[in-house]
CSV table of C-alpha atoms in Angstrom, one decimal:
chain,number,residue,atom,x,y,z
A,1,UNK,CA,-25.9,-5.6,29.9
A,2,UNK,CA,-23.5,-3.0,30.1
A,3,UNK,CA,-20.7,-2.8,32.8
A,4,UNK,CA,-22.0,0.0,35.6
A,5,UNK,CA,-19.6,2.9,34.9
A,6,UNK,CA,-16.9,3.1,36.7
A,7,UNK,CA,-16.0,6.2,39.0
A,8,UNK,CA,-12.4,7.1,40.6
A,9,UNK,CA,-11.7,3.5,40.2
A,10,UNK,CA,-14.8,1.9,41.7
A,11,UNK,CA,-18.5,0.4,40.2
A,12,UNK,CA,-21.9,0.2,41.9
A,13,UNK,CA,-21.6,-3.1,44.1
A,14,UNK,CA,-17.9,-3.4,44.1
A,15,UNK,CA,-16.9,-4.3,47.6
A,16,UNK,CA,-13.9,-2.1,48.9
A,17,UNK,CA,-12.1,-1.3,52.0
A,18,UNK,CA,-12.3,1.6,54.3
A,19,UNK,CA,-9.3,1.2,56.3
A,20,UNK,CA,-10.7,1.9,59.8
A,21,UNK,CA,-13.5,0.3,59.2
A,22,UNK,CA,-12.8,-3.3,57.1
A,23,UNK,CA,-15.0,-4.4,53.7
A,24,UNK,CA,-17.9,-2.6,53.0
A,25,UNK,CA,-19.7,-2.6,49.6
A,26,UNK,CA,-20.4,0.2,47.2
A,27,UNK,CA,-24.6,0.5,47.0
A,28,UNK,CA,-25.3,3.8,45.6
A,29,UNK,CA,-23.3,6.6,44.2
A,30,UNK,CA,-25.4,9.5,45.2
A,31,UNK,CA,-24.9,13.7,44.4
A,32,UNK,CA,-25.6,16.3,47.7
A,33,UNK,CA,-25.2,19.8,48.0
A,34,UNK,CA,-22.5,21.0,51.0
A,35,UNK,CA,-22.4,24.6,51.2
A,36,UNK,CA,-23.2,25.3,47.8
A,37,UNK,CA,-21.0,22.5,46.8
A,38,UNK,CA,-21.8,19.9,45.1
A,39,UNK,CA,-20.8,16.2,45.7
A,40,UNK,CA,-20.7,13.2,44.3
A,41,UNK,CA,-20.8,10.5,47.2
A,42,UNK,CA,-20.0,7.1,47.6
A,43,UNK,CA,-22.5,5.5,49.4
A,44,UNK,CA,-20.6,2.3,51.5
A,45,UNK,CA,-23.0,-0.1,52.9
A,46,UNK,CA,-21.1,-2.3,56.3
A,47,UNK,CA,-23.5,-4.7,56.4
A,48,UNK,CA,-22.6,-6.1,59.6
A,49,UNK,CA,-21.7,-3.2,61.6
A,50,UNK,CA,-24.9,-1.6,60.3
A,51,UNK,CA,-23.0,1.4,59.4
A,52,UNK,CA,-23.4,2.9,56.0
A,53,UNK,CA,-20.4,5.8,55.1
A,54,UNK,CA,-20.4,8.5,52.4
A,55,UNK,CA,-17.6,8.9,50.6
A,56,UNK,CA,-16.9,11.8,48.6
A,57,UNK,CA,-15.5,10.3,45.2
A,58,UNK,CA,-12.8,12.9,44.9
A,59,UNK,CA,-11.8,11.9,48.6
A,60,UNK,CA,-11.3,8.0,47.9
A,61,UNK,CA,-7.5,8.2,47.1
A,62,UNK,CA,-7.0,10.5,50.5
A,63,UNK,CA,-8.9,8.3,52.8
A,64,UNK,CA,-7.2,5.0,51.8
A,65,UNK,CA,-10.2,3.6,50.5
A,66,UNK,CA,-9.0,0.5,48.1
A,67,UNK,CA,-9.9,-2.3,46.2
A,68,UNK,CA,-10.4,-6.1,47.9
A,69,UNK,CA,-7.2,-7.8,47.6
A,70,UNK,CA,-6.3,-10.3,45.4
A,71,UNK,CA,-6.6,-14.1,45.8
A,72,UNK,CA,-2.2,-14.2,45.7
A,73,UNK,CA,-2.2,-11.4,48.6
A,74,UNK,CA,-4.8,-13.3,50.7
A,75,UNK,CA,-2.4,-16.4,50.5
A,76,UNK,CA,0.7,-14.5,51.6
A,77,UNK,CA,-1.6,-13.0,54.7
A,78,UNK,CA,-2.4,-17.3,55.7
A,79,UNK,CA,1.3,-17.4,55.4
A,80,UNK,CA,2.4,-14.7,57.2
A,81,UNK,CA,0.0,-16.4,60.0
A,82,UNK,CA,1.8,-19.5,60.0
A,83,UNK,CA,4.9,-17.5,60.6
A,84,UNK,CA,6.6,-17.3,64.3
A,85,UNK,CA,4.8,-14.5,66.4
A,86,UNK,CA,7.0,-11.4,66.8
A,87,UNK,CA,6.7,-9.6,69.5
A,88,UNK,CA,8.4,-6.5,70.6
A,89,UNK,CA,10.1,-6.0,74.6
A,90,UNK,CA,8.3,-2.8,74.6
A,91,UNK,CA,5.6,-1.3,76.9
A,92,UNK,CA,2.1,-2.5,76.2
A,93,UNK,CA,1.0,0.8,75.5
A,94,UNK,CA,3.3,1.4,72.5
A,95,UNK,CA,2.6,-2.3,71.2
A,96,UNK,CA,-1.4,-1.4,71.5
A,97,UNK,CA,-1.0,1.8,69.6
A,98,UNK,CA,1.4,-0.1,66.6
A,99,UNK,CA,-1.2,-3.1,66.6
A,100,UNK,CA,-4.3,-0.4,66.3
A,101,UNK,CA,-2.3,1.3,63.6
A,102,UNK,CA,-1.6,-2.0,61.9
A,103,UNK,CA,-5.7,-2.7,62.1
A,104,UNK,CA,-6.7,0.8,61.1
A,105,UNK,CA,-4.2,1.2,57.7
A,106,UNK,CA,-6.5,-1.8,56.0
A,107,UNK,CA,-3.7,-3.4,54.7
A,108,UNK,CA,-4.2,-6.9,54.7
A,109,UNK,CA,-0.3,-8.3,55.5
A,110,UNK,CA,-0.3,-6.0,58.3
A,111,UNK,CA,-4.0,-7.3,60.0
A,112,UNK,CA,-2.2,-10.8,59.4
A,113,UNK,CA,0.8,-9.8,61.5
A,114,UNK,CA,-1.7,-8.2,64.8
A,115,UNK,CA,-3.8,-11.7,64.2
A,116,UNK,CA,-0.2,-13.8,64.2
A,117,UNK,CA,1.4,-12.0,67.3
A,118,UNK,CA,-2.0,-11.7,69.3
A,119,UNK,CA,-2.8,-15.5,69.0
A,120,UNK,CA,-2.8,-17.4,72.0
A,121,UNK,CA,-3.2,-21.1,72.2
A,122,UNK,CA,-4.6,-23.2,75.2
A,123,UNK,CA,-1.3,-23.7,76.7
A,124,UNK,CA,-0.3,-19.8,76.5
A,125,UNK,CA,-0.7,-17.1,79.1
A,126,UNK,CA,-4.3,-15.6,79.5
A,127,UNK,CA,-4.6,-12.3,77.1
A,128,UNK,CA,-5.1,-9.4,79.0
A,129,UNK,CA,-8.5,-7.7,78.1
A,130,UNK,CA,-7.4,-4.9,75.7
A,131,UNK,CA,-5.5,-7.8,73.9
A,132,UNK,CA,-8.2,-9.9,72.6
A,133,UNK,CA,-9.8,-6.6,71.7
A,134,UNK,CA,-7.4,-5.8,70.0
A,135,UNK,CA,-6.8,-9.5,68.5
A,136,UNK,CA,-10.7,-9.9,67.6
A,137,UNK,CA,-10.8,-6.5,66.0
A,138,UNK,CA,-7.7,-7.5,63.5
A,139,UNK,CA,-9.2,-11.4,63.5
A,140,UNK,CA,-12.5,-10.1,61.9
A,141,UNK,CA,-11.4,-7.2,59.9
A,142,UNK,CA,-8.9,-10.4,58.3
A,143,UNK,CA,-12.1,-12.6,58.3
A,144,UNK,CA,-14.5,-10.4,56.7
A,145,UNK,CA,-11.5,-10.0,53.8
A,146,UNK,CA,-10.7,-13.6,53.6
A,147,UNK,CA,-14.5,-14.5,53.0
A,148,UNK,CA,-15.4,-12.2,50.4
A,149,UNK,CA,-11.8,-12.7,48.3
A,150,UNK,CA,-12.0,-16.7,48.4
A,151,UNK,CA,-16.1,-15.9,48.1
A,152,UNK,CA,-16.7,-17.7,51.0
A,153,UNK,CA,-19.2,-17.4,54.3
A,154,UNK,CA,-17.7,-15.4,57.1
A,155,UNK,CA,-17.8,-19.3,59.3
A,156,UNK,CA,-15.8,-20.6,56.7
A,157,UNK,CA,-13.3,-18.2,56.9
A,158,UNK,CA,-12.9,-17.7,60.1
A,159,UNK,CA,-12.5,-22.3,59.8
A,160,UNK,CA,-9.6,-21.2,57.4
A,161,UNK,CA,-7.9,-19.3,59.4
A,162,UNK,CA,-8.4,-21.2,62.8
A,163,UNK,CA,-6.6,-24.2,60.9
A,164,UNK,CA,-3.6,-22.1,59.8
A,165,UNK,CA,-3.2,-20.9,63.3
A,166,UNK,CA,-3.8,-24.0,64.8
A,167,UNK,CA,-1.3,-26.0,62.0
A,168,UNK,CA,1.2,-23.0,63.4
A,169,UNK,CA,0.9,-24.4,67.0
A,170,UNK,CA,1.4,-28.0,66.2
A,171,UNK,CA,4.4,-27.2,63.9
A,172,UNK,CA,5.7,-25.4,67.3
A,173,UNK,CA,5.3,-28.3,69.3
């Protein structure tokens, strides 16, 4: 059976990343007419948002939409989470809006760093509520990556990267 033929980088099935919205996977490549225009479209399947996105295929480059991430870059991500959580003496605000901006340019070290300086243990200070949105947003966006890179359940990554947190904590103690 031949290889589906690939299209600004991309194949029918491939799973890919939209960077505001996390891994979605490729389920149709579809033509429409805009004005008089006509376009061949990515069609992006988020299976658990129950979102599906159109992507013109000329646009993939401009919108940041990228291949998963290897196996070596999913590593460095666990071990940027084991690393000592950074955070910055400035005003909530600005932190919110550079954490959002970390989430929402789908890069996978930079999801890894929100997850590592959001965490909160048992013994830490309560997060305040637009924290652990913020922390849960970056947590499954990383989650959703994780599983489909090491071709694993969601459950089982989410295991995976509760234990590197948690080895993080004891190694603090």
């Amino acid at each position: 059976m031949a290889k589906a033929k690939k299209i600004a980088g991309f194949s029918l099935n491939d799973y890919v990343v939209y960077p505001s919205h996390g891994v979605g996977k490729i389920v149709a490549v579809e033509e429409q007419e805009v004005l008089e225009v006509k376009l061949e479209l990515f069609v992006i399947d988020f299976e658990k948002d129950k979102m599906t996105l159109r992507v013109p295929t000329a646009k993939v480059e401009s919108v940041g939409l990228r291949s998963l991430s290897t196996p070596e870059l999913v590593a460095k991500a666990m071990t940027t989470l084991k690393g000592r959580a950074r955070v910055k003496r400035a005003m909530w605000s600005r932190r919110a809006q550079e954490y959002e901006a970390k989430i929402n340019s789908g890069d996978l070290l930079s999801i890894a760093e929100v997850v590592r300086d959001l965490h909160r243990n048992d013994e830490q200070r309560e997060q305040s509520y637009s924290e652990r949105q913020l922390y849960e947003a970056a947590l499954e966006r990383l989650t959703r990556e994780v599983a489909v890179v090491n071709n694993v359940d969601e459950s089982r990554a989410t295991e995976e990267i509760g234990e590197v947190l948690l080895s993080r904590v004891v190694a603090a103690a």
